[in-house]
Coordinates of C-alpha atoms in Angstrom, one line a residue:
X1 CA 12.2 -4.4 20.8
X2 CA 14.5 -4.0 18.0
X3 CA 14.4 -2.3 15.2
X4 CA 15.1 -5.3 12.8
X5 CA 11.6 -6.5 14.9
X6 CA 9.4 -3.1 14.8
X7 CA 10.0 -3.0 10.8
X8 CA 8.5 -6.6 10.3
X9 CA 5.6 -6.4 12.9
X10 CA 5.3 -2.7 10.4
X11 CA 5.4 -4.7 7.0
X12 CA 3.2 -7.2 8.2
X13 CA 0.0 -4.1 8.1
X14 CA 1.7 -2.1 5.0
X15 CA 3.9 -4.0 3.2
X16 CA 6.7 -1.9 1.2
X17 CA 6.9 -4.2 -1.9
X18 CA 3.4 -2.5 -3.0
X19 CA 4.9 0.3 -3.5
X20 CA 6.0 2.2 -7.1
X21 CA 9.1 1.1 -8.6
X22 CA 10.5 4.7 -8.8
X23 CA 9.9 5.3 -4.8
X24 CA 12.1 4.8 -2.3
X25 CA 10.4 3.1 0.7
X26 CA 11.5 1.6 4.2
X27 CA 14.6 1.9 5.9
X28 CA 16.5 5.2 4.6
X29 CA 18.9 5.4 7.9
X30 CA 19.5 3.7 11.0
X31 CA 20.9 0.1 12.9
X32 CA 18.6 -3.2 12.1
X33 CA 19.5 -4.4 16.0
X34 CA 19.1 -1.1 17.7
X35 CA 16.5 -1.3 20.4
X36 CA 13.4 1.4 20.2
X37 CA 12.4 3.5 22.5
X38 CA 9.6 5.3 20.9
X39 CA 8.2 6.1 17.3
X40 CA 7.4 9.3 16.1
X41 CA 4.9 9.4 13.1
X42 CA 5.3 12.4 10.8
X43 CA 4.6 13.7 7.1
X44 CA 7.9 14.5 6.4
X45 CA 10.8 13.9 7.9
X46 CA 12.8 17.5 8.5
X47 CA 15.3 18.8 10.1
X48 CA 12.5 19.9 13.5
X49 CA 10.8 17.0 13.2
X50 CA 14.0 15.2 14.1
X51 CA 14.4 17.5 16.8
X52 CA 11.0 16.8 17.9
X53 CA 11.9 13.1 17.7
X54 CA 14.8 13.7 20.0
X55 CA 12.9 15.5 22.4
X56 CA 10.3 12.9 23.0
X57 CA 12.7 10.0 23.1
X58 CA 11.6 8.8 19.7
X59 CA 14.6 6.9 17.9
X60 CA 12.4 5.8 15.4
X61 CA 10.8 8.0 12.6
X62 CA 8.1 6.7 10.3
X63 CA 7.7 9.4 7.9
X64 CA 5.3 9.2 4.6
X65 CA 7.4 11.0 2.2
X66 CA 11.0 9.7 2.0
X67 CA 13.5 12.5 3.0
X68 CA 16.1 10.7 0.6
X69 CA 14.1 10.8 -2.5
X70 CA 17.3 10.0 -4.8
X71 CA 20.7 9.5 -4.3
X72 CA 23.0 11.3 -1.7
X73 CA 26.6 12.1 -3.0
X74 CA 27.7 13.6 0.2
X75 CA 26.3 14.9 3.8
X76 CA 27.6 18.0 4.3
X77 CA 24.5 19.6 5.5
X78 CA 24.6 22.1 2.6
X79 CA 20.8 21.4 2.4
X80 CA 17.4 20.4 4.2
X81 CA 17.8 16.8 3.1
X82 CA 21.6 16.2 4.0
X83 CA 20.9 18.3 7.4
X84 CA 17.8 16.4 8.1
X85 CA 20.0 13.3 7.8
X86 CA 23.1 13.8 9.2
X87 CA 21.1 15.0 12.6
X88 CA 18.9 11.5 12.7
X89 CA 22.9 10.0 11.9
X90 CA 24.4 11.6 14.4
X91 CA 21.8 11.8 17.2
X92 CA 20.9 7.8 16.7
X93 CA 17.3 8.5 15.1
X94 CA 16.5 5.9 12.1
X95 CA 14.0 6.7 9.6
X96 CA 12.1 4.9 7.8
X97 CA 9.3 5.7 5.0
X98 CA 6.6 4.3 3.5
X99 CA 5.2 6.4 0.4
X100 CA 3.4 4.9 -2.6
X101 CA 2.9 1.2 0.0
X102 CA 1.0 3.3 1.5
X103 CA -1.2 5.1 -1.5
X104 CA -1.5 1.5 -2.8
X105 CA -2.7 0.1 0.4
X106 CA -6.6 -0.6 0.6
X107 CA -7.0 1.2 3.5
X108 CA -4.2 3.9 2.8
X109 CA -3.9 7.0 2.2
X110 CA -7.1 7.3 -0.2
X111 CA -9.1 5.7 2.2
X112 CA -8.6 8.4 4.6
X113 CA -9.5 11.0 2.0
X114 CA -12.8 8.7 1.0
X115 CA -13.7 8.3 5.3
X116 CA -13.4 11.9 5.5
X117 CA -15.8 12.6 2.7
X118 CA -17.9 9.9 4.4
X119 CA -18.3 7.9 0.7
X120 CA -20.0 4.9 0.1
X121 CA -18.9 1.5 -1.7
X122 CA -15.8 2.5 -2.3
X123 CA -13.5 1.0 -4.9
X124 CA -9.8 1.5 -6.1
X125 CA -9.4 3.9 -8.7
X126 CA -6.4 2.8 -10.4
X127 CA -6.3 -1.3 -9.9
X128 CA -2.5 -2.9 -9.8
X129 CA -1.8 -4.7 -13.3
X130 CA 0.6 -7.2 -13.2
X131 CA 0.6 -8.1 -9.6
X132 CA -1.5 -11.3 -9.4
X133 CA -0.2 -14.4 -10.1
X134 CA -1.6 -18.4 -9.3
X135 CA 0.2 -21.1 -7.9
X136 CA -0.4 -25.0 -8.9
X137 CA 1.1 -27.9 -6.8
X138 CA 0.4 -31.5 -6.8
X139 CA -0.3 -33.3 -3.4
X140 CA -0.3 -36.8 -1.4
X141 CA -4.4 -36.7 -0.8
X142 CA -3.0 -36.8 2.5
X143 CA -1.1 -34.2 3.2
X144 CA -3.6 -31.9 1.1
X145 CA -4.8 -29.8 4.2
X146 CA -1.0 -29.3 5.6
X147 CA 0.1 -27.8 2.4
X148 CA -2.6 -25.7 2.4
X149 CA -2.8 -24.5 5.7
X150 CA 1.2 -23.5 5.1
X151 CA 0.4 -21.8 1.6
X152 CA -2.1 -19.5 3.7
X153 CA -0.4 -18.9 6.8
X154 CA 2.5 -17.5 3.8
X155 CA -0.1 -15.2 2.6
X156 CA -1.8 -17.0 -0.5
X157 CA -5.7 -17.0 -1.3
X158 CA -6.2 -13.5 -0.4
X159 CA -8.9 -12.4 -2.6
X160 CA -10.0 -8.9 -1.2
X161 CA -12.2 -9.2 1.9
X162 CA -11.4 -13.3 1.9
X163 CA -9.3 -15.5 2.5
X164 CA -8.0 -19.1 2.5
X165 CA -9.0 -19.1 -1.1
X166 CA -8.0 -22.4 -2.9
X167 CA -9.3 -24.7 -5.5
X168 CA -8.9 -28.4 -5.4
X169 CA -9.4 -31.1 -7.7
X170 CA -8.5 -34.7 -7.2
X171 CA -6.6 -36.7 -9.4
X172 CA -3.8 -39.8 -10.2
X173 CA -0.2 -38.8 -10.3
X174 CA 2.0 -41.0 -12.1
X175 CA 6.2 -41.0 -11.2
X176 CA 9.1 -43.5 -11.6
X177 CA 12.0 -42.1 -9.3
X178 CA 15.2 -43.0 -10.9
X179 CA 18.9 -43.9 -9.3
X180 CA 20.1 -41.1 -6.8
X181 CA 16.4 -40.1 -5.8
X182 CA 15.1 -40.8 -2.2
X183 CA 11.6 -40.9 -3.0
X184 CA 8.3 -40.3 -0.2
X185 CA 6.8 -43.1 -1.5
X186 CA 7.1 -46.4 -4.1
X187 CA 10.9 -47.9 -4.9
X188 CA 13.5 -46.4 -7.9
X189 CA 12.7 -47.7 -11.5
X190 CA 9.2 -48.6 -10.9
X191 CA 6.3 -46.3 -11.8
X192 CA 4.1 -45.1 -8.6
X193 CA 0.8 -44.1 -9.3
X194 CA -0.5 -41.7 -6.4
X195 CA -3.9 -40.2 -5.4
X196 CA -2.9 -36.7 -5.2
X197 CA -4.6 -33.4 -5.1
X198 CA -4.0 -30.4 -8.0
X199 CA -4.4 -26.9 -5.7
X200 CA -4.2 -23.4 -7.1
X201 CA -4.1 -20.6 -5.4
X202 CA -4.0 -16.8 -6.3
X203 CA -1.0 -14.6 -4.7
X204 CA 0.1 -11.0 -4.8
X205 CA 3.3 -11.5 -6.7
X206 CA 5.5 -9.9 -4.3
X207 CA 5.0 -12.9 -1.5
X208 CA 5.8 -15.5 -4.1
X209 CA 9.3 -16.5 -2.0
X210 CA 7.7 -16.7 1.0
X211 CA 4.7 -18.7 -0.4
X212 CA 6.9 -21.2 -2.7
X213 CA 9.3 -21.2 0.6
X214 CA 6.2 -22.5 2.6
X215 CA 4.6 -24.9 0.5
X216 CA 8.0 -26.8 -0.2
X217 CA 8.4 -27.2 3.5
X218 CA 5.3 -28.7 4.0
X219 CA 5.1 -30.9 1.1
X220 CA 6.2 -34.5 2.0
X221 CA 8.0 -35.1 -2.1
X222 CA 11.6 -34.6 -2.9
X223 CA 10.8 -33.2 -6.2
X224 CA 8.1 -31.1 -5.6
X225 CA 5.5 -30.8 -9.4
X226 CA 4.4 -27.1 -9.2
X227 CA 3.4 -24.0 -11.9
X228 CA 3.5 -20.3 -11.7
X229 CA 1.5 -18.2 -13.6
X230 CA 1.5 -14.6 -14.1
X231 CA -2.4 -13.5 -14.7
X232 CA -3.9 -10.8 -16.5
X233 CA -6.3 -10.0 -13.8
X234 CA -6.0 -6.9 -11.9
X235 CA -5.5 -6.5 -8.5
X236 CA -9.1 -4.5 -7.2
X237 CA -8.1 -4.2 -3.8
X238 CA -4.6 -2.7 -4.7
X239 CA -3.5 0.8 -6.6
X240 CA -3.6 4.1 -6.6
X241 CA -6.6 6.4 -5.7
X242 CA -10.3 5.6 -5.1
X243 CA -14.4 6.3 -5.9
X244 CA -17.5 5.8 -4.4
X245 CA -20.5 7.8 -3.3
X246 CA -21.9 10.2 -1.6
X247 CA -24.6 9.6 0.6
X248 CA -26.6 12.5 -1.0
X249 CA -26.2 14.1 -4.4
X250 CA -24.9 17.6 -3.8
X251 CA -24.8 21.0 -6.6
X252 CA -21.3 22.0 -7.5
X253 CA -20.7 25.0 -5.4
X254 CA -22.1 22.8 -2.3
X255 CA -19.8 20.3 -2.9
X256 CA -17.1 22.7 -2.9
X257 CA -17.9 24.3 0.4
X258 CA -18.2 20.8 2.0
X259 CA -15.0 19.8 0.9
X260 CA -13.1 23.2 2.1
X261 CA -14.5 22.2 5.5
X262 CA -13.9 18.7 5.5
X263 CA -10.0 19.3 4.5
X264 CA -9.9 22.4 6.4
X265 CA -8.9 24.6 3.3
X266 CA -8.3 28.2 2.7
X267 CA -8.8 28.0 -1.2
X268 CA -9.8 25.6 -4.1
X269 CA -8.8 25.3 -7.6
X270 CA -11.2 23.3 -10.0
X271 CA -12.7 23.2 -13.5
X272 CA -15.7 24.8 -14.7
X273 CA -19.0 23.9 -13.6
X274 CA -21.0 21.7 -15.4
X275 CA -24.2 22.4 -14.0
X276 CA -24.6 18.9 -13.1
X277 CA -24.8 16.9 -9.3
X278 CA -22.2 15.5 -7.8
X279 CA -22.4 12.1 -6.2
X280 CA -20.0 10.2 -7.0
X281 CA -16.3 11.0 -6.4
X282 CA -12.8 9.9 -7.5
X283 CA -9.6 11.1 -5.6
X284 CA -6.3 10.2 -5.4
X285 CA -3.4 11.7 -2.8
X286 CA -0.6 14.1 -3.4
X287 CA -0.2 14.4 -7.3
X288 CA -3.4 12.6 -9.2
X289 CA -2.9 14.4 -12.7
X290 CA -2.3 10.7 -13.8
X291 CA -5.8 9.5 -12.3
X292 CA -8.3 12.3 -14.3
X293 CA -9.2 10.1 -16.8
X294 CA -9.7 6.9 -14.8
X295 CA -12.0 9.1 -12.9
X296 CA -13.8 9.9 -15.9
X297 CA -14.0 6.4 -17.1
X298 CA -15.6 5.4 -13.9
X299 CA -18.3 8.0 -14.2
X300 CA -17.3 10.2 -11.0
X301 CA -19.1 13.9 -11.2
X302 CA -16.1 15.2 -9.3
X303 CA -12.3 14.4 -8.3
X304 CA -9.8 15.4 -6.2
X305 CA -6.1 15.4 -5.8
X306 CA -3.1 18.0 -6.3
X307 CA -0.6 19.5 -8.2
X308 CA -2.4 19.9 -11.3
X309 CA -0.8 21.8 -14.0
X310 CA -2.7 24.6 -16.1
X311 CA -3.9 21.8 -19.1
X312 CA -4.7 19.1 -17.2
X313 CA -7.7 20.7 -16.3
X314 CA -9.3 20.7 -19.7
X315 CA -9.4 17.2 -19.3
X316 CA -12.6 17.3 -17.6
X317 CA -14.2 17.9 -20.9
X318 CA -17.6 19.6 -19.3
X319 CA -18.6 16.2 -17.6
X320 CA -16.4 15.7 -14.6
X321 CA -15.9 18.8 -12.0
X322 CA -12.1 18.3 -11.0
X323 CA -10.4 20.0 -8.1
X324 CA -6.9 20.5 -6.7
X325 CA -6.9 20.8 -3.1
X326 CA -3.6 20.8 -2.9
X327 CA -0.5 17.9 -2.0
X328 CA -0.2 18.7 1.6
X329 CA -3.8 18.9 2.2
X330 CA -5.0 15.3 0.2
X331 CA -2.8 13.9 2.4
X332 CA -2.9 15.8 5.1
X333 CA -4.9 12.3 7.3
X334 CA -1.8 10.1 6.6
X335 CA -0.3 10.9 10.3
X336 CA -3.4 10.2 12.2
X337 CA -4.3 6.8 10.2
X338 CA -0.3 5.8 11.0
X339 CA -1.0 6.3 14.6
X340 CA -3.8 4.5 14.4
X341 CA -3.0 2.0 13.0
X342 CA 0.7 1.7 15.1
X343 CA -0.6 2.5 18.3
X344 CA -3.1 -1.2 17.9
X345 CA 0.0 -2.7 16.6
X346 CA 2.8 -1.5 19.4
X347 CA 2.2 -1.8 23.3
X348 CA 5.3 -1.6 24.7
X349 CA 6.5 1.8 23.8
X350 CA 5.3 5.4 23.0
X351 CA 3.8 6.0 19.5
X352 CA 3.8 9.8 19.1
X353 CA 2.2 12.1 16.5
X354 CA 4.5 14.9 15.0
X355 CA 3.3 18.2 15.5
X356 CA 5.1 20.1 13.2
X357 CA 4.6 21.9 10.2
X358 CA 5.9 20.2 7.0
X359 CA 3.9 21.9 4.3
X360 CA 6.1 24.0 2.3
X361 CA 3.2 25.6 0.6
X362 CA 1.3 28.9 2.2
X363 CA -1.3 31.1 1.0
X364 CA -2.1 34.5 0.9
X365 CA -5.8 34.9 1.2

C-alpha cells in the first residue's frame, strides 16, 4: 500500500484538521507514493526509535509528538532533531505525527487517561468553539434522498454518538432561468415554480469542501441555492481534556495512591488538601495549566495533567485538589491506543509498538 493510501485510511479515524493551529501535524518527511512495509507507533520520534524502525522493517513512523516542532534552517545533525531527521531521510523512513488531532479526538489521548481511571459519563473538558457550522440547500422533492445520502456519506449530520442528522421542510421554489442557462427543469424567461425540499445539516467546519463538493454533485440544478452558517454552538464531542466520575468517592491521599498505581508513578505533585472527596475528575494530557479553571467550573474535586508551574497551583483555591503527574506519564497510553486502533485498521502489514525510552524526564527518589 502506499503511503499517499495509509495516510487517508489514518485520517479517516483521526483526522489532522482537529488539531491546534500552532501544531504541526501529519506528514513531517517522507514520499506520498512510496509503498509501506510496516509502521512503527512511537511517542516520540528520536534518533533510536528510528533505528528501531529500521530494524523492524518499519518505513513508516507514526509518532504523537512532532519531531519538527518549528522550522528547520538546515540538517546538519548538529542536534537530536536534525539527526533524528536526516537518519529517517536518508534511510527511507517517513514520519508522520499527529499531536493536538489526537488530544482533540473523542476517544484520544484524554480518553485513555479517563479508561485508565475507569471514570464514568465522561465529557470533554474544553469543548471546540468555532468549529460547527450548518449547511442549507434547496432540492427537487425528488432527488431529496440522493442529496442527502451524498451530504452524509461526506461527513455531515454528525452530532456526537449520531448520525445522518438532517432537517427537512417542504416547500415552493420559484426561478426564471435567463439566456445562457441550461436549466434541469422549465424553459429560459419563464418562471418555474418547483416543489423542493429546504435541508440543513450541521458539519465540523473543516469537512466543508468535501461536503459542498458532494452535495453539488448530486444535486440535479445548474445553479445550485445553498447557505453557510458559522454557529455559536460548541463542539461537545471535540477539545481538549475531559471529566467524569468515579465509580466511588475516594479521600484525597486514596486518590493519590490509586493514581500513582494506575500511571505507574514514582512521585506526585499536587495542591493542598481540601479535606474534601474526590469523585469527580478533570484531566487533560501533556501540559493542562490552561484547563484548571475549566475543571473548576465543571465542579471536578481533582485534576490531572503536567507541567505546571509554581502559581498555577494556587488556582485551586481550597476547592479542587490539582495534580501534576507529569508530560510523559499523562500521555504515557497514546502508543498502545495508536496500535489499537491501527492494528483494526491495517491488515496487510506489520503494525509495531516502539519500545524505547523517550521520556527525557528522570527522577531521583
Amino acid at each position: 500500500m502506499k503511503l499517499k493510501a495509509v495516510i487517508a485510511k489514518i485520517e479517516e479515524e483521526i483526522s489532522i484538521r482537529q488539531a491546534e493551529d500552532f501544531d504541526n501535524v501529519g506528514l513531517l518527511c517522507g514520499v506520498y507514493d512510496r509503498d509501506v512495509s510496516g509502521i512503527l507507533v512511537c511517542h516520540d520520534a528520536l534518533e533510536n526509535v528510528v533505528d528501531e524502525a529500521i530494524e523492524r522493517n518499519c518505513n513508516l513512523i507514526v509518532c504523537f509528538h512532532p519531531i519538527i516542532f518549528s522550522g528547520l534552517k538546515s540538517l546538519t545533525g548538529k542536534n537530536y532533531v536534525e539527526r533524528a531527521v536526516l537518519k529517517a531521510i536518508e534511510n527511507k523512513v517517513a514520519i508522520y505525527a499527529i499531536h493536538t488531532a489526537f488530544d482533540n479526538d473523542f476517544f484520544g489521548v484524554n480518553y485513555g487517561i479517563c479508561r485508565q481511571l475507569g471514570l464514568k459519563n465522561m465529557k470533554i473538558l474544553q469543548p471546540k468553539e468555532d468549529n460547527l457550522k450548518q449547511l442549507t440547500v434547496f432540492v427537487p422533492k425528488e432527488y431529496s434522498e440522493k442529496v442527502k445520502e451524498a451530504m452524509f456519506s461526506a461527513g455531515a449530520g454528525n452530532i456526537g454518538f449520531y448520525d445522518e442528522c438532517s432537517f427537512t421542510v417542504n416547500g415552493n421554489g420559484t426561478f426564471r432561468p435567463v439566456e445562457g442557462s441550461n436549466p434541469f427543469s422549465g424553459q429560459q424567461n419563464v418562471r418555474e415554480n418547483a416543489d423542493e425540499d429546504m435541508i440543513s445539516v450541521i458539519f465540523e467546519g473543516f469537512k466543508q469542501g468535501q461536503i459542498v463538493g458532494a452535495m453539488k454533485a448530486a444535486h440535479p440544478y445548474e445553479e445550485v441555492a445553498h447557505q453557510i452558517y458559522s454557529l455559536d454552538n460548541k463542539n461537545q464531542h471535540a477539545g481538549l481534556g475531559m471529566y467524569g466520575d468515579l465509580e466511588e468517592e475516594m479521600d484525597e491521599k486514596d486518590f493519590l495512591k490509586f493514581v500513582k498505581e494506575k500511571f505507574g508513578l514514582e512521585v506526585i505533585k499536587h495542591s493542598s488538601f481540601n479535606n474534601k472527596k474526590i469523585k469527580r475528575v478533570g484531566v487533560l494530557g501533556g501540559s493542562g495549566a490552561s484547563g484548571i479553571r475549566s475543571a473548576a467550573s465543571r465542579k471536578c474535586d481533582a485534576y490531572l495533567t503536567g507541567d505546571l508551574k509554581y502559581h498555577d497551583y494556587f488556582l485551586a483555591e481550597s476547592k479542587m485538589l490539582i495534580c501534576d503527574i507529569g508530560h510523559y506519564e499523562s500521555e504515557q497510553f497514546v502508543t498502545q491506543q495508536l496500535f489499537e486502533i491501527f492494528s483494526q485498521k491495517f491488515s496487510t502489514f506489520a503494525i509495531s509498538k516502539s519500545i524505547e525510552k523517550t521520556n527525557p524526564v528522570n527522577y531521583f527518589i
